[in-house]
Short mmCIF file of C-alpha atoms and ligand atoms in Angstrom, two decimals:
data_model
loop_
_atom_site.label_atom_id
_atom_site.label_comp_id
_atom_site.label_asym_id
_atom_site.label_seq_id
_atom_site.Cartn_x
_atom_site.Cartn_y
_atom_site.Cartn_z
CA MET Z 1 0.00 0.00 0.00
CA GLY Z 2 1.58 3.31 -1.05
CA HIS Z 3 1.22 6.59 0.79
CA THR Z 4 1.70 10.24 0.04
CA VAL Z 5 4.73 11.93 1.51
CA PRO Z 6 4.03 15.62 2.20
CA PRO Z 7 6.47 17.97 0.44
CA LEU Z 8 9.10 19.60 2.63
CA LYS Z 9 8.48 23.30 3.28
CA ASP Z 10 12.22 23.83 2.88
CA LYS Z 11 13.38 21.48 0.15
CA SER Z 12 17.02 22.27 0.84
CA LEU Z 13 16.75 20.13 3.98
CA PHE Z 14 16.65 16.96 1.90
CA ILE Z 15 20.35 16.25 1.37
CA GLU Z 16 21.81 13.15 -0.30
CA LYS Z 17 25.40 13.68 0.92
CA ALA Z 18 27.66 13.34 3.94
CA PHE Z 19 28.81 16.40 5.93
CA VAL Z 20 32.56 16.95 6.34
CA ASN Z 21 34.37 20.12 7.34
CA GLY Z 22 31.26 22.26 6.88
CA GLU Z 23 30.47 20.96 3.40
CA PHE Z 24 28.13 18.38 1.98
CA VAL Z 25 30.25 15.87 0.10
CA ASP Z 26 30.26 12.52 -1.71
CA ALA Z 27 32.41 9.47 -1.05
CA ALA Z 28 35.76 9.58 -2.90
CA SER Z 29 34.65 6.46 -4.79
CA GLY Z 30 31.37 8.10 -5.82
CA GLU Z 31 29.62 5.01 -4.43
CA LYS Z 32 26.16 5.49 -2.92
CA PHE Z 33 23.64 3.40 -1.01
CA GLU Z 34 19.88 3.43 -1.31
CA VAL Z 35 17.47 4.34 1.48
CA HIS Z 36 13.96 2.91 1.36
CA ASP Z 37 10.68 3.90 2.99
CA PRO Z 38 9.84 1.12 5.50
CA SER Z 39 6.11 1.63 4.87
CA ASP Z 40 6.06 0.80 1.17
CA GLY Z 41 9.63 -0.11 0.26
CA LYS Z 42 9.90 2.77 -2.22
CA LEU Z 43 13.22 4.49 -2.78
CA ILE Z 44 13.61 7.71 -0.77
CA GLY Z 45 17.05 8.64 -2.08
CA THR Z 46 20.73 7.76 -1.90
CA CYS Z 47 23.65 8.73 0.34
CA PRO Z 48 27.44 8.40 -0.02
CA GLU Z 49 28.91 5.01 0.88
CA PHE Z 50 31.81 6.30 2.97
CA SER Z 51 34.93 4.17 3.31
CA ALA Z 52 37.44 4.19 6.16
CA ALA Z 53 39.57 6.64 4.12
CA ASP Z 54 36.61 9.03 3.68
CA THR Z 55 35.94 8.78 7.40
CA GLU Z 56 39.57 9.62 8.15
CA LYS Z 57 39.08 12.93 6.31
CA ALA Z 58 36.19 13.69 8.66
CA ILE Z 59 38.37 12.76 11.65
CA GLU Z 60 41.11 15.10 10.38
CA ALA Z 61 38.56 17.91 9.97
CA ALA Z 62 37.32 17.38 13.53
CA ALA Z 63 40.92 17.32 14.80
CA ALA Z 64 41.77 20.56 12.97
CA ALA Z 65 38.68 22.27 14.40
CA PHE Z 66 39.30 21.09 17.98
CA PRO Z 67 41.96 23.58 19.24
CA SER Z 68 39.96 26.68 18.40
CA PHE Z 69 36.61 25.17 19.37
CA ARG Z 70 37.83 24.11 22.80
CA ALA Z 71 39.11 27.66 23.26
CA THR Z 72 35.73 29.30 22.54
CA LEU Z 73 33.99 30.68 25.58
CA ALA Z 74 31.56 28.18 27.04
CA ARG Z 75 28.96 30.93 26.89
CA GLU Z 76 29.53 31.22 23.13
CA ARG Z 77 29.13 27.45 22.67
CA ALA Z 78 25.93 27.70 24.68
CA ARG Z 79 24.62 30.36 22.29
CA MET Z 80 25.42 28.14 19.29
CA LEU Z 81 23.50 25.25 20.84
CA ARG Z 82 20.61 27.57 21.65
CA ARG Z 83 20.46 28.75 18.03
CA TRP Z 84 20.57 25.14 16.85
CA TYR Z 85 17.72 24.33 19.28
CA GLN Z 86 15.61 27.17 17.86
CA LEU Z 87 16.30 26.08 14.28
CA MET Z 88 15.13 22.55 15.14
CA LEU Z 89 11.84 23.98 16.37
CA ASP Z 90 11.51 26.37 13.42
CA ASN Z 91 11.91 23.38 11.08
CA LEU Z 92 9.95 20.92 13.19
CA ASP Z 93 7.49 19.94 10.45
CA ASP Z 94 10.18 19.17 7.90
CA LEU Z 95 12.32 17.23 10.37
CA ALA Z 96 9.27 15.22 11.42
CA THR Z 97 8.45 14.49 7.78
CA LEU Z 98 11.96 13.14 7.23
CA ILE Z 99 11.73 10.98 10.36
CA THR Z 100 8.39 9.46 9.37
CA TRP Z 101 9.54 8.92 5.82
CA GLU Z 102 12.73 7.02 6.63
CA ASN Z 103 11.83 5.47 10.02
CA GLY Z 104 8.09 4.83 9.55
CA LYS Z 105 6.83 6.14 12.91
CA PRO Z 106 3.53 8.06 12.79
CA LEU Z 107 3.87 11.79 12.09
CA PRO Z 108 2.62 12.91 15.56
CA ASP Z 109 5.28 10.66 17.17
CA ALA Z 110 7.91 12.07 14.81
CA LYS Z 111 6.94 15.61 15.87
CA GLY Z 112 7.30 14.49 19.48
CA GLU Z 113 10.74 13.16 18.63
CA VAL Z 114 11.85 16.49 17.12
CA ASN Z 115 10.86 18.27 20.33
CA TYR Z 116 12.70 15.62 22.36
CA ALA Z 117 15.76 15.89 20.09
CA ALA Z 118 15.81 19.69 20.28
CA SER Z 119 15.50 19.58 24.06
CA PHE Z 120 19.04 18.14 24.29
CA PHE Z 121 20.43 21.26 22.57
CA GLU Z 122 18.48 23.42 25.00
CA TRP Z 123 19.54 21.37 28.03
CA PHE Z 124 23.24 21.29 27.16
CA SER Z 125 23.27 24.96 26.17
CA GLU Z 126 22.49 25.44 29.85
CA GLU Z 127 25.15 22.95 31.04
CA ALA Z 128 27.99 24.35 28.88
CA PRO Z 129 28.83 27.33 31.12
CA ARG Z 130 28.53 25.26 34.32
CA VAL Z 131 31.48 22.89 33.99
CA TYR Z 132 33.00 23.45 37.41
CA GLY Z 133 36.12 22.05 39.03
CA ASP Z 134 37.00 21.56 42.70
CA THR Z 135 39.48 22.93 45.20
CA ILE Z 136 40.83 20.08 47.34
CA PRO Z 137 42.66 20.38 50.68
CA ALA Z 138 46.14 18.96 50.07
CA SER Z 139 47.89 16.47 52.37
CA VAL Z 140 51.24 18.23 51.96
CA PRO Z 141 51.60 21.48 53.92
CA GLY Z 142 51.77 24.49 51.66
CA ASN Z 143 50.38 22.65 48.64
CA ARG Z 144 47.10 23.49 46.94
CA ILE Z 145 45.18 21.13 44.65
CA TYR Z 146 42.50 22.18 42.24
CA THR Z 147 40.83 20.50 39.30
CA ILE Z 148 39.68 21.70 35.93
CA ARG Z 149 37.51 19.73 33.56
CA GLU Z 150 38.59 19.74 29.95
CA PRO Z 151 37.03 18.46 26.72
CA VAL Z 152 38.18 14.89 26.03
CA GLY Z 153 38.94 15.67 22.36
CA VAL Z 154 37.61 14.40 19.05
CA CYS Z 155 34.64 12.07 19.57
CA GLY Z 156 33.35 9.22 17.42
CA LEU Z 157 29.58 8.85 17.77
CA ILE Z 158 27.63 5.92 16.37
CA THR Z 159 23.85 6.24 16.38
CA PRO Z 160 20.80 4.02 15.73
CA TRP Z 161 17.80 4.34 13.42
CA ASN Z 162 15.01 4.13 16.02
CA PHE Z 163 15.31 7.83 16.93
CA PRO Z 164 16.89 9.35 13.81
CA ALA Z 165 17.05 12.81 15.42
CA ALA Z 166 17.11 12.35 19.20
CA MET Z 167 19.92 9.80 19.44
CA ILE Z 168 22.13 12.16 17.41
CA THR Z 169 21.37 15.30 19.41
CA ARG Z 170 21.66 13.45 22.75
CA LYS Z 171 25.31 12.73 21.88
CA ILE Z 172 26.33 15.81 19.89
CA ALA Z 173 24.84 18.37 22.32
CA PRO Z 174 26.91 17.38 25.39
CA ALA Z 175 30.02 16.87 23.26
CA LEU Z 176 29.84 20.42 21.89
CA ALA Z 177 28.86 21.86 25.26
CA ALA Z 178 32.06 20.33 26.66
CA GLY Z 179 34.14 21.82 23.81
CA CYS Z 180 34.68 18.59 21.83
CA THR Z 181 34.39 18.16 18.08
CA VAL Z 182 32.64 15.12 16.60
CA VAL Z 183 32.45 12.64 13.77
CA CYS Z 184 29.04 11.06 13.87
CA LYS Z 185 28.10 7.94 11.89
CA SER Z 186 24.41 8.26 11.03
CA PRO Z 187 22.38 5.07 10.59
CA GLY Z 188 22.22 3.54 7.10
CA GLU Z 189 18.44 3.29 7.43
CA THR Z 190 17.86 6.94 8.43
CA PRO Z 191 20.61 9.28 7.17
CA PHE Z 192 18.38 12.10 5.89
CA THR Z 193 17.21 13.39 9.27
CA ALA Z 194 20.85 13.53 10.38
CA ASN Z 195 21.81 15.49 7.26
CA ALA Z 196 19.01 18.01 7.82
CA ILE Z 197 20.25 18.47 11.40
CA ALA Z 198 23.78 19.01 10.02
CA GLU Z 199 22.45 21.70 7.68
CA LEU Z 200 20.82 23.39 10.68
CA ALA Z 201 24.20 23.24 12.47
CA ARG Z 202 25.67 25.19 9.57
CA ARG Z 203 22.87 27.75 9.78
CA ALA Z 204 23.34 28.00 13.55
CA GLY Z 205 26.94 29.11 12.96
CA ILE Z 206 28.67 26.01 14.34
CA PRO Z 207 32.23 26.38 12.97
CA LYS Z 208 33.27 24.07 10.15
CA GLY Z 209 34.81 20.77 11.19
CA VAL Z 210 33.14 20.82 14.62
CA VAL Z 211 30.28 18.57 13.49
CA ASN Z 212 30.88 15.95 10.80
CA ILE Z 213 28.31 13.39 9.72
CA VAL Z 214 29.50 10.30 7.87
CA THR Z 215 27.11 8.04 5.97
CA ALA Z 216 27.53 4.37 5.11
CA ASN Z 217 25.51 1.22 4.86
CA LYS Z 218 27.52 -1.66 3.37
CA ASN Z 219 30.73 -0.14 4.82
CA THR Z 220 29.31 0.36 8.33
CA VAL Z 221 31.75 -2.16 9.83
CA GLN Z 222 34.86 -0.46 8.41
CA VAL Z 223 33.57 3.01 9.37
CA GLY Z 224 32.89 1.70 12.90
CA GLU Z 225 36.36 0.20 12.98
CA ILE Z 226 38.16 3.41 12.04
CA LEU Z 227 36.09 5.43 14.52
CA THR Z 228 37.03 3.04 17.32
CA THR Z 229 40.71 2.53 16.44
CA HIS Z 230 41.93 5.85 15.03
CA PRO Z 231 44.37 7.36 17.56
CA THR Z 232 42.96 10.88 17.10
CA ILE Z 233 39.54 9.82 18.40
CA ARG Z 234 39.61 10.07 22.19
CA LYS Z 235 36.05 9.06 22.99
CA VAL Z 236 33.48 6.68 21.49
CA SER Z 237 29.79 6.87 22.27
CA PHE Z 238 27.54 4.20 20.81
CA THR Z 239 23.84 3.39 21.00
CA GLY Z 240 22.81 0.02 19.59
CA SER Z 241 22.83 -3.68 20.28
CA THR Z 242 24.83 -5.36 23.05
CA GLY Z 243 26.61 -7.58 20.51
CA VAL Z 244 27.91 -4.66 18.46
CA GLY Z 245 28.73 -2.76 21.67
CA LYS Z 246 31.04 -5.57 22.77
CA LEU Z 247 32.87 -5.50 19.44
CA LEU Z 248 33.26 -1.71 19.49
CA MET Z 249 34.54 -1.84 23.06
CA LYS Z 250 37.17 -4.38 22.08
CA GLN Z 251 38.23 -2.21 19.16
CA SER Z 252 38.30 0.92 21.34
CA SER Z 253 40.64 -0.80 23.78
CA SER Z 254 43.47 -0.71 21.20
CA THR Z 255 44.00 2.99 21.97
CA LEU Z 256 42.26 3.03 25.37
CA LYS Z 257 39.50 5.41 24.40
CA LYS Z 258 36.99 6.77 26.85
CA VAL Z 259 33.75 4.94 25.98
CA SER Z 260 30.07 5.04 26.76
CA PHE Z 261 27.60 2.48 25.54
CA GLU Z 262 23.82 2.55 25.60
CA LEU Z 263 22.98 -1.02 24.60
CA GLY Z 264 20.01 -3.35 24.50
CA GLY Z 265 17.33 -3.58 27.17
CA ASN Z 266 14.71 -6.12 28.16
CA ALA Z 267 12.58 -3.99 30.44
CA PRO Z 268 10.36 -5.63 33.05
CA PHE Z 269 7.03 -3.87 33.59
CA ILE Z 270 5.50 -5.09 36.86
CA VAL Z 271 1.91 -4.54 37.94
CA PHE Z 272 1.27 -5.34 41.62
CA ASP Z 273 -2.25 -6.14 42.75
CA ASP Z 274 -2.27 -3.17 45.15
CA THR Z 275 -2.27 -0.86 42.11
CA PRO Z 276 -5.15 1.55 42.75
CA ASP Z 277 -5.62 2.51 39.12
CA LEU Z 278 -5.63 -0.52 36.85
CA ASP Z 279 -6.67 1.60 33.85
CA GLY Z 280 -3.69 3.89 34.48
CA ALA Z 281 -1.37 0.89 34.68
CA VAL Z 282 -2.80 -0.49 31.42
CA ALA Z 283 -2.36 2.87 29.66
CA ALA Z 284 1.23 3.15 30.90
CA ALA Z 285 2.08 -0.41 29.87
CA ILE Z 286 0.62 0.26 26.41
CA ALA Z 287 2.60 3.50 26.07
CA SER Z 288 5.81 1.79 27.18
CA LYS Z 289 5.38 -1.38 25.13
CA PHE Z 290 4.10 0.04 21.85
CA ARG Z 291 6.06 3.32 21.62
CA SER Z 292 7.62 3.40 18.13
CA SER Z 293 5.98 0.00 17.51
CA GLY Z 294 8.05 -1.51 20.30
CA GLN Z 295 11.34 -0.31 18.81
CA THR Z 296 12.95 1.55 21.70
CA CYS Z 297 15.57 0.22 24.09
CA VAL Z 298 13.36 1.16 27.04
CA CYS Z 299 10.14 -0.46 25.76
CA ALA Z 300 8.51 -2.88 28.22
CA ASN Z 301 9.54 -6.34 27.00
CA ARG Z 302 8.25 -8.54 29.83
CA ILE Z 303 4.97 -7.45 31.39
CA TYR Z 304 4.56 -9.16 34.78
CA VAL Z 305 1.06 -8.97 36.26
CA GLN Z 306 0.18 -10.31 39.73
CA ARG Z 307 -2.07 -13.33 39.44
CA GLY Z 308 -5.17 -11.86 41.14
CA ILE Z 309 -5.50 -9.09 38.53
CA TYR Z 310 -3.96 -10.93 35.57
CA GLU Z 311 -7.17 -11.66 33.67
CA ALA Z 312 -8.69 -8.22 34.23
CA PHE Z 313 -5.43 -6.56 33.16
CA ALA Z 314 -5.13 -8.73 30.03
CA ALA Z 315 -8.73 -7.95 29.02
CA LYS Z 316 -8.34 -4.20 29.45
CA PHE Z 317 -4.93 -4.23 27.76
CA THR Z 318 -6.33 -6.08 24.74
CA GLU Z 319 -9.29 -3.66 24.47
CA LYS Z 320 -6.80 -0.80 24.22
CA VAL Z 321 -4.76 -2.55 21.54
CA LYS Z 322 -7.97 -3.00 19.51
CA THR Z 323 -8.20 0.80 19.24
CA PHE Z 324 -4.80 1.07 17.49
CA LYS Z 325 -4.73 2.05 13.84
CA LEU Z 326 -1.83 0.38 12.05
CA GLY Z 327 -0.62 1.95 8.82
CA PRO Z 328 1.86 4.22 7.05
CA GLY Z 329 3.01 7.05 9.29
CA PHE Z 330 1.67 9.89 7.14
CA THR Z 331 -1.92 8.55 7.06
CA PRO Z 332 -4.11 10.64 9.37
CA GLY Z 333 -5.28 8.73 12.44
CA VAL Z 334 -2.53 6.09 12.23
CA THR Z 335 -1.21 5.34 15.71
CA HIS Z 336 1.39 2.69 14.90
CA GLY Z 337 3.67 2.26 11.89
CA PRO Z 338 5.74 -0.54 10.40
CA VAL Z 339 8.91 -2.02 11.87
CA ILE Z 340 12.10 -0.87 10.22
CA HIS Z 341 12.95 -3.76 7.88
CA GLY Z 342 12.67 -7.45 7.03
CA ARG Z 343 15.11 -8.62 9.72
CA ALA Z 344 13.08 -6.84 12.38
CA ILE Z 345 9.78 -8.39 11.34
CA GLU Z 346 11.38 -11.85 11.15
CA LYS Z 347 12.53 -11.55 14.76
CA VAL Z 348 9.04 -10.48 15.86
CA GLU Z 349 7.54 -13.42 14.03
CA GLN Z 350 10.02 -15.85 15.57
CA HIS Z 351 9.30 -14.59 19.08
CA VAL Z 352 5.56 -15.06 18.60
CA GLN Z 353 5.99 -18.53 17.07
CA ASP Z 354 8.34 -19.57 19.85
CA ALA Z 355 5.91 -18.39 22.55
CA THR Z 356 2.83 -20.01 21.01
CA SER Z 357 4.68 -23.28 20.42
CA LYS Z 358 5.41 -23.34 24.18
CA GLY Z 359 1.83 -22.64 25.29
CA ALA Z 360 1.22 -18.91 24.98
CA LYS Z 361 -2.20 -17.83 23.73
CA VAL Z 362 -2.72 -14.98 21.28
CA LEU Z 363 -5.43 -12.54 22.43
CA ILE Z 364 -5.02 -10.22 19.47
CA GLY Z 365 -2.66 -9.99 16.49
CA GLY Z 366 -0.15 -12.77 16.12
CA GLN Z 367 0.56 -12.32 12.44
CA ARG Z 368 1.89 -9.96 9.81
CA ALA Z 369 -0.39 -7.31 8.29
CA SER Z 370 0.95 -8.03 4.80
CA GLU Z 371 -1.94 -6.20 3.16
CA LEU Z 372 -0.32 -2.97 4.43
CA GLY Z 373 3.24 -3.79 3.33
CA PRO Z 374 6.09 -6.19 4.03
CA ASN Z 375 7.15 -4.56 7.33
CA PHE Z 376 3.78 -4.38 9.10
CA TYR Z 377 3.05 -6.70 12.01
CA ASN Z 378 -0.27 -6.59 13.85
CA PRO Z 379 0.11 -5.34 17.44
CA THR Z 380 0.01 -8.53 19.45
CA VAL Z 381 -0.95 -9.56 22.98
CA LEU Z 382 0.15 -12.93 24.34
CA ILE Z 383 -0.96 -14.47 27.63
CA ASN Z 384 0.21 -17.51 29.63
CA MET Z 385 3.83 -16.49 29.09
CA THR Z 386 6.52 -18.56 30.82
CA GLY Z 387 10.23 -18.15 31.56
CA ASP Z 388 11.37 -20.64 28.90
CA MET Z 389 10.07 -18.47 26.04
CA ARG Z 390 12.50 -16.29 24.08
CA ILE Z 391 10.67 -13.09 25.05
CA ALA Z 392 11.60 -13.78 28.68
CA SER Z 393 15.29 -13.36 27.92
CA GLU Z 394 15.56 -11.54 24.56
CA GLU Z 395 14.50 -8.07 23.50
CA THR Z 396 11.78 -8.38 20.81
CA PHE Z 397 12.11 -4.79 19.52
CA GLY Z 398 8.66 -5.03 17.97
CA PRO Z 399 4.93 -4.72 18.70
CA VAL Z 400 4.45 -7.85 20.81
CA ALA Z 401 3.30 -7.69 24.45
CA GLY Z 402 3.88 -10.87 26.43
CA LEU Z 403 2.00 -10.95 29.75
CA PHE Z 404 3.60 -13.11 32.46
CA PRO Z 405 1.66 -13.97 35.66
CA PHE Z 406 3.50 -13.84 39.01
CA ASP Z 407 2.64 -14.53 42.65
CA THR Z 408 4.92 -12.61 45.04
CA GLU Z 409 7.14 -9.54 45.08
CA GLU Z 410 10.14 -11.74 45.80
CA ASP Z 411 9.37 -13.93 42.76
CA VAL Z 412 8.91 -11.05 40.37
CA VAL Z 413 12.06 -9.21 41.43
CA ARG Z 414 14.02 -12.42 40.93
CA LEU Z 415 12.47 -12.92 37.47
CA ALA Z 416 13.04 -9.29 36.50
CA ASN Z 417 16.70 -9.48 37.51
CA LYS Z 418 17.32 -12.71 35.60
CA ALA Z 419 18.02 -10.72 32.44
CA GLU Z 420 21.65 -10.25 31.42
CA VAL Z 421 20.84 -6.65 30.56
CA GLY Z 422 19.51 -3.89 32.81
CA LEU Z 423 18.42 -0.68 31.12
CA ALA Z 424 14.91 0.35 32.28
CA GLY Z 425 12.35 -1.23 34.62
CA TYR Z 426 8.85 -0.11 35.57
CA PHE Z 427 6.32 -1.01 38.20
CA PHE Z 428 2.92 0.03 39.47
CA THR Z 429 2.08 -0.04 43.17
CA ASN Z 430 0.25 1.98 45.79
CA ASP Z 431 2.55 0.88 48.61
CA LEU Z 432 5.23 3.44 49.43
CA LYS Z 433 7.52 0.98 51.22
CA ARG Z 434 7.29 -1.42 48.30
CA ALA Z 435 8.03 1.44 45.90
CA TYR Z 436 11.37 2.15 47.59
CA ARG Z 437 12.16 -1.53 48.08
CA VAL Z 438 11.51 -2.63 44.50
CA ALA Z 439 13.10 0.46 42.93
CA GLU Z 440 16.31 -0.34 44.81
CA ALA Z 441 16.13 -4.09 44.15
CA LEU Z 442 15.75 -3.88 40.36
CA GLU Z 443 19.07 -4.31 38.55
CA VAL Z 444 18.54 -1.56 35.98
CA GLY Z 445 19.86 1.92 35.30
CA MET Z 446 16.43 3.60 35.22
CA VAL Z 447 13.21 2.91 37.09
CA GLY Z 448 9.72 4.21 36.36
CA ILE Z 449 7.30 4.00 39.32
CA ASN Z 450 3.66 4.37 38.32
CA THR Z 451 4.64 5.58 34.86
CA GLY Z 452 5.58 3.94 31.57
CA ILE Z 453 7.45 6.86 30.01
CA ILE Z 454 10.66 8.14 31.60
CA SER Z 455 12.43 9.81 28.67
CA ASP Z 456 13.43 13.36 29.53
CA PRO Z 457 16.55 15.46 28.80
CA ALA Z 458 16.85 15.87 32.57
CA LEU Z 459 17.09 12.08 33.14
CA PRO Z 460 20.51 10.37 33.39
CA PHE Z 461 19.73 7.82 30.68
CA GLY Z 462 21.73 4.60 30.71
CA GLY Z 463 22.01 1.06 31.93
CA VAL Z 464 23.84 -1.47 34.06
CA LYS Z 465 24.96 -5.06 33.38
CA GLN Z 466 25.10 -5.79 29.63
CA SER Z 467 23.05 -2.70 28.82
CA GLY Z 468 26.34 -0.81 29.01
CA PHE Z 469 27.54 2.21 30.97
CA GLY Z 470 27.75 5.93 30.81
CA ARG Z 471 24.83 8.33 31.05
CA GLU Z 472 23.24 10.57 28.44
CA GLY Z 473 21.17 13.69 29.13
CA SER Z 474 21.10 15.40 32.54
CA SER Z 475 24.13 16.95 34.23
CA TRP Z 476 25.84 13.52 34.04
CA GLY Z 477 25.66 13.57 30.22
CA ILE Z 478 28.38 16.20 29.82
CA ASP Z 479 30.78 14.29 32.13
CA GLU Z 480 31.11 11.62 29.44
CA PHE Z 481 32.83 14.19 27.21
CA LEU Z 482 35.10 15.71 29.85
CA VAL Z 483 38.33 14.66 31.53
CA THR Z 484 39.47 15.92 34.91
CA LYS Z 485 42.88 17.50 35.25
CA ALA Z 486 44.28 17.83 38.78
CA ILE Z 487 46.71 20.70 39.34
CA THR Z 488 48.92 20.85 42.43
CA ILE Z 489 50.62 24.09 43.36
CA GLY Z 490 53.52 23.57 45.70
CA GLY Z 491 55.09 25.84 48.28
CA ILE Z 492 52.22 28.34 48.47
CA ALA Z 493 53.70 29.76 51.69
CA ASN Z 494 56.94 30.72 49.88
CA LEU Z 495 55.36 32.12 46.74
CA LYS Z 496 56.77 35.53 45.83
CA ILE Z 497 54.30 37.33 43.59
C1 LIG Q 501 16.49 4.32 22.90
O1 LIG Q 501 15.68 3.55 22.44
O2 LIG Q 501 17.69 4.02 22.92
C2 LIG Q 501 16.14 5.68 23.45
C3 LIG Q 501 14.78 5.79 23.97
C4 LIG Q 501 14.52 7.10 24.63
O3 LIG Q 501 15.36 7.99 24.73
O4 LIG Q 501 13.41 7.25 25.11
#
């Protein structure tokens, strides 16, 4: 089923290039890769297939820009980020159109993402001038110790397709606020949003070479390799799967780079039977599970419902899912779009088949919506889920809600913590003591109590266990792009000034 893509108000924001040293460029080879609309498979456009050598040029540009950029006043960098923030909002409709076109999420969600993405520029424009050091009492008489925090250097950023704007701004904003320059690898599936954001960087007056965006699809592995091994790069920040994170960490160890990794999740969403507002818990579980058709790292993946309210919860949850409208993201009224590509839908299908073969029952969905296109899967609710099913231990990253019954708090915390990863976890309760107890017992980096949505520029976003380390957003986010220098002044008592 085709759909009509609205024309951009500013056509110059559709750019089929990479962005190096302030200019939009092609790969030296002239090679390009195709980008397709996940809703109907049609060609959107092409982008340069960068090689390692092309990427090195971007690294050199970022290195050349670093000395003068780190020397700019923090207040001036703040103003640049503020201008970039405003330009994101001024071009919100066009950015949202690009997101829906290449990612597939419904247009209202894409608009929400642009606001979220822009909020990182606003937040870090406010952090830039507040990078403080300490004065430390020395152990040696007459000595004084103080610290300053300096930009780590040129950063290699590798970003995913599920938030084509927000995952880029969440990394670039703190890097620039700290005084770093960046080479950012945009996702092969969604390079056009990144290019539009790069064009807005140019218009915001960000100096050339400070922000570089490299594009690649087939060559992603070699671009990732050069970003993680090149001696000039001092910091790598990656959002993506745990498997790729492990590889990039190994590669980054060759030159001991500072690293932060936001990797896969498998979020437990727990509903205790003391929950006063079952409808509220259902709405929150729906929002968490089906955001971006289940394609976020913090989506609920295992929904645990206490046995006494299990049936009522499942019935209400399924009624809500019946109200969804599945379709291409530009169609008015559509609430949920396709998944990104064939590999994604195959995984969803395998998870459902695995669960049903082991005794799960489908309450709604359970198959592809092929009449809409090859990447559409009907939003699905499964009951009678058990711990031996793949969904219990693997992130589905798709629109499938598996509901697991549980009996006691002790049981559910143990089940929740069985996962190898630990990004987000959620629970609903009316018991204050339990709220503190469970929040502290869950082995995750972020907890939502009585809410299913925690994303916020003010939140230190990140995980524990095999979900990685490092925090994005919040005042912690800028630390990832800073190094501390300790300065000792000796013999203060004898100083002759
Ligand atoms: C992610 O899926 O990695 C990010 C989700 C978010 O920021 O809400």
